[in-house]
Short mmCIF file of C-alpha atoms in Angstrom, two decimals:
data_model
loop_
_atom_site.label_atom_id
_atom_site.label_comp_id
_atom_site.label_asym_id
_atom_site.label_seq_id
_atom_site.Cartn_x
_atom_site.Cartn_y
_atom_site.Cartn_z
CA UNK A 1 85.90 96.96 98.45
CA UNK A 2 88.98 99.05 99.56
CA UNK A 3 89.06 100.94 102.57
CA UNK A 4 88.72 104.38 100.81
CA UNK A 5 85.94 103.17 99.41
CA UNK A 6 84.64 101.81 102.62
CA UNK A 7 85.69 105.20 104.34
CA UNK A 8 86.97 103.00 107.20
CA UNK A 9 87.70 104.99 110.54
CA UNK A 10 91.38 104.70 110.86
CA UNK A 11 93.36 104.08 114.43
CA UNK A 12 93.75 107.28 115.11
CA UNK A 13 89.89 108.65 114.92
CA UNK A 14 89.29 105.11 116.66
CA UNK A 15 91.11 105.94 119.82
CA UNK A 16 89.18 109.54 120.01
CA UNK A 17 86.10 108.07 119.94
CA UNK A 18 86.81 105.29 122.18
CA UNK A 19 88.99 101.79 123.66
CA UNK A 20 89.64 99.80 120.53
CA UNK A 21 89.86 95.60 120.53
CA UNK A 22 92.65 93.81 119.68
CA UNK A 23 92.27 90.19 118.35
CA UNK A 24 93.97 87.57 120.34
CA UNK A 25 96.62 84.46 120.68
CA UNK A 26 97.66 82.69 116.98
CA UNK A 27 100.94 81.10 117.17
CA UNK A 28 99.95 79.29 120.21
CA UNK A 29 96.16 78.68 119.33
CA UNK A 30 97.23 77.53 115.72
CA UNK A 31 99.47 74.91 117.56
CA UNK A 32 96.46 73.49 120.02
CA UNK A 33 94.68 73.03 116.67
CA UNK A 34 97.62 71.21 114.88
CA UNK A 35 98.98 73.76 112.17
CA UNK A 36 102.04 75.56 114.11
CA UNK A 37 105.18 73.85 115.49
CA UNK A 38 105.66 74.62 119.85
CA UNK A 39 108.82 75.89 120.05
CA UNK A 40 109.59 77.73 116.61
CA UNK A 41 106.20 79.22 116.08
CA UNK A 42 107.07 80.83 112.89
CA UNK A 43 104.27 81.75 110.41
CA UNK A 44 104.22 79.46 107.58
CA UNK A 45 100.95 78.05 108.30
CA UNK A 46 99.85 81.55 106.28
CA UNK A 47 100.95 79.52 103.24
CA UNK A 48 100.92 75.99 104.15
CA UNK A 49 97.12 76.16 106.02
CA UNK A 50 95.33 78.97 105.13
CA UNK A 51 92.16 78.15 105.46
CA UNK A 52 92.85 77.59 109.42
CA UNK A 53 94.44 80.73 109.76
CA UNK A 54 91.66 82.63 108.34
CA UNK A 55 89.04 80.96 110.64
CA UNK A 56 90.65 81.89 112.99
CA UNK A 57 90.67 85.41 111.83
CA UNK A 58 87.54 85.36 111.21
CA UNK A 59 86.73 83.96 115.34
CA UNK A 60 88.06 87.47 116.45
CA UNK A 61 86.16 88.96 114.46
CA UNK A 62 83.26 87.64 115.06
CA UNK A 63 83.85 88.42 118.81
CA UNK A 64 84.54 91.65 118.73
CA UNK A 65 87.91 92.76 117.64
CA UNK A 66 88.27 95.74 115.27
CA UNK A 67 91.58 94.81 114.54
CA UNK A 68 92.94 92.06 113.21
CA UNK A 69 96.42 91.27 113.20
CA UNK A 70 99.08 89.76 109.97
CA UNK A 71 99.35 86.55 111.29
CA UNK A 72 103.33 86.43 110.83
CA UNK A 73 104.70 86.81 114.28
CA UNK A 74 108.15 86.03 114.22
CA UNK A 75 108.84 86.26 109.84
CA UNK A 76 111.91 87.89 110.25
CA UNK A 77 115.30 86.59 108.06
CA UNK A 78 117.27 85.11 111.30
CA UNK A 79 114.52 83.79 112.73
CA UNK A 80 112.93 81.71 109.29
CA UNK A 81 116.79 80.67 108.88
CA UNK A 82 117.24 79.05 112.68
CA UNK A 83 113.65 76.98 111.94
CA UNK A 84 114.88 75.75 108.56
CA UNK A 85 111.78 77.05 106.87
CA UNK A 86 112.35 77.87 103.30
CA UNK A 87 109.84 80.68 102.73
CA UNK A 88 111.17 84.09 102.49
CA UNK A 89 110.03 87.21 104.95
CA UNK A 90 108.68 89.00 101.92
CA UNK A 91 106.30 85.80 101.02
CA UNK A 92 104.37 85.71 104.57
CA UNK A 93 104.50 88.91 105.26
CA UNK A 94 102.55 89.41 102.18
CA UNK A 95 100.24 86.58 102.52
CA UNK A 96 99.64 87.31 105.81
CA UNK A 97 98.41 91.04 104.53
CA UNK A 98 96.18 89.32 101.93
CA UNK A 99 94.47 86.82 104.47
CA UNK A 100 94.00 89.94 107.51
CA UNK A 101 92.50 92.02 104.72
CA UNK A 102 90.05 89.50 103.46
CA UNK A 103 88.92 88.55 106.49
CA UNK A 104 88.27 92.56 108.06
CA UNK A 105 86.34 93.44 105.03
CA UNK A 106 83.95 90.85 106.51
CA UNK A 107 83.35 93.18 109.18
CA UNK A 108 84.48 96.97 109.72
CA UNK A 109 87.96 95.76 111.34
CA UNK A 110 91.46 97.52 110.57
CA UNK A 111 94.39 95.48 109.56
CA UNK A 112 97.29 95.66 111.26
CA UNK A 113 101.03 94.64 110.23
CA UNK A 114 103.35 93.50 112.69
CA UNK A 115 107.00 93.94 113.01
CA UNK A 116 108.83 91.63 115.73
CA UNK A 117 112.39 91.83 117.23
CA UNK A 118 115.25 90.25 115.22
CA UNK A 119 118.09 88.18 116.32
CA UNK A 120 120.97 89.86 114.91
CA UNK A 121 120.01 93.13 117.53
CA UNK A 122 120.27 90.05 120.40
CA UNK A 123 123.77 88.64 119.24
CA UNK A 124 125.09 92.21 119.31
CA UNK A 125 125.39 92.24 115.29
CA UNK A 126 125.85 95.84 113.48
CA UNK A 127 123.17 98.39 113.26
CA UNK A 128 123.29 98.35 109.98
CA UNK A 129 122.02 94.62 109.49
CA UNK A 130 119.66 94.94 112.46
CA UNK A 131 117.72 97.66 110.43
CA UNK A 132 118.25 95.51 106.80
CA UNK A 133 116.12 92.87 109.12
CA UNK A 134 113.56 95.45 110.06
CA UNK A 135 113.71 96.88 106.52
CA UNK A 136 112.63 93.25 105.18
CA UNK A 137 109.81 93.09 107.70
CA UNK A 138 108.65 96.46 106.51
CA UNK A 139 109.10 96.30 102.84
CA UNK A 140 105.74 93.96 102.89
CA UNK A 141 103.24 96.18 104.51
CA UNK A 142 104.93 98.86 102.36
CA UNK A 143 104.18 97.17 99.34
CA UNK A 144 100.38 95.91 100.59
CA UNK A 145 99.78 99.92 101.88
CA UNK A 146 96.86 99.91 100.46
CA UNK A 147 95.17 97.21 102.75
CA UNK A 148 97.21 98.27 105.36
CA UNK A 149 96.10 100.55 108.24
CA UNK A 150 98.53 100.75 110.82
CA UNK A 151 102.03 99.00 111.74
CA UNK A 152 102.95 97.61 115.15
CA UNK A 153 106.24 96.88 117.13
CA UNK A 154 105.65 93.84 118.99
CA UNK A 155 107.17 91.47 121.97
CA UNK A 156 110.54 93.33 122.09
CA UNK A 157 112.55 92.86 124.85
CA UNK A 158 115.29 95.93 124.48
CA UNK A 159 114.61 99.73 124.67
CA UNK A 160 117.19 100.44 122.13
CA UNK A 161 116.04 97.82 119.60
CA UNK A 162 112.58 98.76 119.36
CA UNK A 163 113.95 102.68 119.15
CA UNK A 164 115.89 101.16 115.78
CA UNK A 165 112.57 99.15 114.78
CA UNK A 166 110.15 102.50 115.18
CA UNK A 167 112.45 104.41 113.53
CA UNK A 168 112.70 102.36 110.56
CA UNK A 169 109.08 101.71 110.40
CA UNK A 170 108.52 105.76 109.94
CA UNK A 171 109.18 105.17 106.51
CA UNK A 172 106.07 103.37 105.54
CA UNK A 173 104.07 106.92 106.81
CA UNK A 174 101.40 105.06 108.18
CA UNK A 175 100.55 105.38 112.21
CA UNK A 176 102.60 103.15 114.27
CA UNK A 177 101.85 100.95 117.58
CA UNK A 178 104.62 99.08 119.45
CA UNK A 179 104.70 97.26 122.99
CA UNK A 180 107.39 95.46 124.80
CA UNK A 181 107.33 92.19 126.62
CA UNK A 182 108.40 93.82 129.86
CA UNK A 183 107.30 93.59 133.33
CA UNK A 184 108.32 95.12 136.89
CA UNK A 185 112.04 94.37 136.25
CA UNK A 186 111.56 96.18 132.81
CA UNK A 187 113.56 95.36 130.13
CA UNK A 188 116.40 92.54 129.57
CA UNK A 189 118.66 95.23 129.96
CA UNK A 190 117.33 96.12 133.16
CA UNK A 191 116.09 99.38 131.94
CA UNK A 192 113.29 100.12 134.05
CA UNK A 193 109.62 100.37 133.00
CA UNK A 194 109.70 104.06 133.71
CA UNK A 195 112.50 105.03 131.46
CA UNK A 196 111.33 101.98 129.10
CA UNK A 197 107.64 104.09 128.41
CA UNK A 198 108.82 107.40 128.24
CA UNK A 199 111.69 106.30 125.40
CA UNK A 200 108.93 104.33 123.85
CA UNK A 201 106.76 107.93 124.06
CA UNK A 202 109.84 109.48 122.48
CA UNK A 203 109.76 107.72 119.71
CA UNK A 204 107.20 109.30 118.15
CA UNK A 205 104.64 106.22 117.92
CA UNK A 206 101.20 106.98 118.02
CA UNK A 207 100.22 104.01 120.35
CA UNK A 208 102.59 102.58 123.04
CA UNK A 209 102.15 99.55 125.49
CA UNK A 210 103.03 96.03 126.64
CA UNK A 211 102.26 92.50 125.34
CA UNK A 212 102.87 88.54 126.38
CA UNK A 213 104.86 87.30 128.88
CA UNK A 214 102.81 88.18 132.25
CA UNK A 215 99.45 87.54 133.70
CA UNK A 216 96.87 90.38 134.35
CA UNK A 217 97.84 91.34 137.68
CA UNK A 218 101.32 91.76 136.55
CA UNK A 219 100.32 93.98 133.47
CA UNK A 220 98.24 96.32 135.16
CA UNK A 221 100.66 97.03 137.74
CA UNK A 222 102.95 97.74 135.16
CA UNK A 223 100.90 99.40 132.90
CA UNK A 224 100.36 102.03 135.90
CA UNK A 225 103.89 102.45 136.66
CA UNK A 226 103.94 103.16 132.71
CA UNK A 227 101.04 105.69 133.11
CA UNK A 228 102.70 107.55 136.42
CA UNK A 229 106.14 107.81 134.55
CA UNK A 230 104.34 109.90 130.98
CA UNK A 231 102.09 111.63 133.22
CA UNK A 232 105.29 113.29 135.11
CA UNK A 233 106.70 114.00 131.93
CA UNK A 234 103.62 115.28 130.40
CA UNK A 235 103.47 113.25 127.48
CA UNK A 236 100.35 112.10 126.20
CA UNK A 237 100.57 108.97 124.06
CA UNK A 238 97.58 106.28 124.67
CA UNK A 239 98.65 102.81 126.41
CA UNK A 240 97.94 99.62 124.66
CA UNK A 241 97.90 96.17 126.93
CA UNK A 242 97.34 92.70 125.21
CA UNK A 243 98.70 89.96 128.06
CA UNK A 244 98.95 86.64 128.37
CA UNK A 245 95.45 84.75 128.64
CA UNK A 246 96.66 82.21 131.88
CA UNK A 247 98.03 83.33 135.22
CA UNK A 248 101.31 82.35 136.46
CA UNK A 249 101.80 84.77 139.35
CA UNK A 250 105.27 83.51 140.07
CA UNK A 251 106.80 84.55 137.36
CA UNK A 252 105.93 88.43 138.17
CA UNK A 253 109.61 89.37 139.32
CA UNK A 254 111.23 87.50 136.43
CA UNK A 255 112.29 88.76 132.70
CA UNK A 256 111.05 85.75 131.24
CA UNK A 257 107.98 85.53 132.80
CA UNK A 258 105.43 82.50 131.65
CA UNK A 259 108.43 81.09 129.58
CA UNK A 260 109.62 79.70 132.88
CA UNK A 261 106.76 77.70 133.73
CA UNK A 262 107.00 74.00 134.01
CA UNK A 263 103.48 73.39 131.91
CA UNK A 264 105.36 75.56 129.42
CA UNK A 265 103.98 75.03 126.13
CA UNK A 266 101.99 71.97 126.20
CA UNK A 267 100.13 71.91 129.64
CA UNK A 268 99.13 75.43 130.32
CA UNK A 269 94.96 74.51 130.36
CA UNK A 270 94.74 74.52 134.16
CA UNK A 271 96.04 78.49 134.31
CA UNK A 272 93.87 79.25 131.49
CA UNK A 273 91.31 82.65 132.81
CA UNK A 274 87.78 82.82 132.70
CA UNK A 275 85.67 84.97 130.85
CA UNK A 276 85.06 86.57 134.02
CA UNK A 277 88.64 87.66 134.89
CA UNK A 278 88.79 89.23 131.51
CA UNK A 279 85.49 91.35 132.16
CA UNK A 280 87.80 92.46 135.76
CA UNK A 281 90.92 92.82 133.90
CA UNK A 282 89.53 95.05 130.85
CA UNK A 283 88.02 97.42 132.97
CA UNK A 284 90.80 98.06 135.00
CA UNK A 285 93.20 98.39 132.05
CA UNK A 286 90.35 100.93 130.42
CA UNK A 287 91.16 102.45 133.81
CA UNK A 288 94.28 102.79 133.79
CA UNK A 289 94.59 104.53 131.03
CA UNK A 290 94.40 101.61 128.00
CA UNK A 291 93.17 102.50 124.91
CA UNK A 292 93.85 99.71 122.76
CA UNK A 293 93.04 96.44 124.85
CA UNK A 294 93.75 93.14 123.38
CA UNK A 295 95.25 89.70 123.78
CA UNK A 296 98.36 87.77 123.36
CA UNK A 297 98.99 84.05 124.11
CA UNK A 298 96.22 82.61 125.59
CA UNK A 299 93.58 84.82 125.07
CA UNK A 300 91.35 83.03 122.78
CA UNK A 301 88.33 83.99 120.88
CA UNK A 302 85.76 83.50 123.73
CA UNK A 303 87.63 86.07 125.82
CA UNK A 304 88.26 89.05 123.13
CA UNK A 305 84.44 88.78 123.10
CA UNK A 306 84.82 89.70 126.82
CA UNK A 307 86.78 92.34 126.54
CA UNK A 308 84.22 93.73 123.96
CA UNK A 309 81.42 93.33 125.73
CA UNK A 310 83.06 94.98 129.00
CA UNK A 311 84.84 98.18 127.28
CA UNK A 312 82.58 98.58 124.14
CA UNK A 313 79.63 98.34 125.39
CA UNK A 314 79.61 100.00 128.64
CA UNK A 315 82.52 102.56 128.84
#
């Protein structure tokens, strides 16, 4: 069944009526389980093992998300070239829209496609390429439109690349998300987290937060400072928050945040959160402002289910 003829609630009426859920960590989860390498996590596991990656599809689901994800995190050209994988942008992008799809219609979620940064914006290439990357990225979830319900921006680390990436993503005319891996030092630039949310407001996106990289206590102060800064300008775009599922409080005045830790990416079990510190941390965001509350890295089935239960249920 499509999702005219299911008559789906889009993103947009969702956030009217109420928080949404976000699904939760792949690259690094698929990895625990044995189908993703540490270190690259590209997304050829959508071709390679696909009956893993829908399970675990279908585990956010199951606990509560109404959106699930494309699992292709980092399918961008530079990136697929540096890890020697062979499979083009266009193939697991379009995969990846295949597997969300099937799996939501098992349920009432929305399928989401996500863009990520690109290296040739980091090595300081032209414009011009940086938006043929984006393009690529795009040209997937432009083809698959029809299973398709909203695009995100995810993980980027510069102001002015996600700018390019939002503006190239207006051409698929579908409502766009995007969220930035920043913290209190905002971004890699040094751009702070004030001018770093109202830019992203500027954009024109429809949904605007952060993602990865910090802990709860780190997000929600940021998130705030995100709040404060479109508040004084008067602009009224919902927040989005989807952090990091293990707490690594040290890192909070860093740019690189967990990436720094010395259990980095193998031995990260003893900072993992408890169900319990998601309940705290969900209500808070909700709060704060967050509309869309989700997770990245970390945040495992089990604790999406808290979030549901905490912001669903009882907001």
């Amino acid at each position: 069944m499509s999702k005219t003829t299911a008559q789906k609630k889009g993103l947009l009426e969702r956030l009217k009526e109420g928080p949404v859920v976000g699904d939760g960590s792949m690259c690094m989860t698929l990895e625990k389980r044995g189908y993703c390498r540490a270190g690259q996590w590209t997304p050829e596991a959508v071709l390679e093992y696909p009956d893993a990656v829908k399970q675990l599809l279908r585990e956010y689901l199951r606990a509560g998300a109404d959106v699930l994800q494309t699992p292709c995190y980092a399918s961008s050209d530079g990136r697929l070239k540096r890890a020697n994988i062979t499979y083009t942008t266009a193939e697991l992008n379009e995969a990846a829209c295949e597997m969300a799809h099937e799996i939501a219609q098992e349920g009432n979620a929305l399928v989401c496609g996500g863009l990520t940064p690109v290296m040739s914006y980091s090595k300081g290439e032209d414009e011009t390429i940086v938006r043929g990357e984006f393009e690529s990225q795009l040209a997937g979830f432009i083809k698959r439109r029809d299973i398709i319900d909203f695009i995100l921006a995810e993980f980027f680390g510069y102001i002015g690349e996600l700018e390019i990436c939002v503006d190239v993503m207006k051409k698929a005319k579908m409502p766009i998300a995007c969220t930035m891996r920043i913290g209190p030092l905002g971004d890699l630039n040094g751009v702070s987290v004030e001018e770093c949310a109202v830019r992203m407001a500027k954009t024109g996106a429809d949904l605007i937060g952060i993602n990865c990289l910090f802990d709860f206590d780190t997000c929600l102060k940021t998130l705030k400072r995100m709040r404060d800064a479109l508040d004084k300008e008067g602009l009224k775009t919902p927040l989005m928050c989807q952090p990091l599922g293990w707490r690594c409080p040290e890192t909070t005045n860093t740019k690189k945040g967990y990436l720094l830790l010395p259990e980095f990416p193998f031995a990260l079990e003893s900072r993992q959160v408890s169900r319990f510190e998601v309940h705290k941390f969900a209500r808070e965001a909700y709060n704060l402002g967050a509309r869309y509350i989700g997770g990245c890295c970390g945040m495992e089935p089990h604790h999406i289910r808290a979030i549901a239960q905490e912001v669903i249920k009882t907001f």
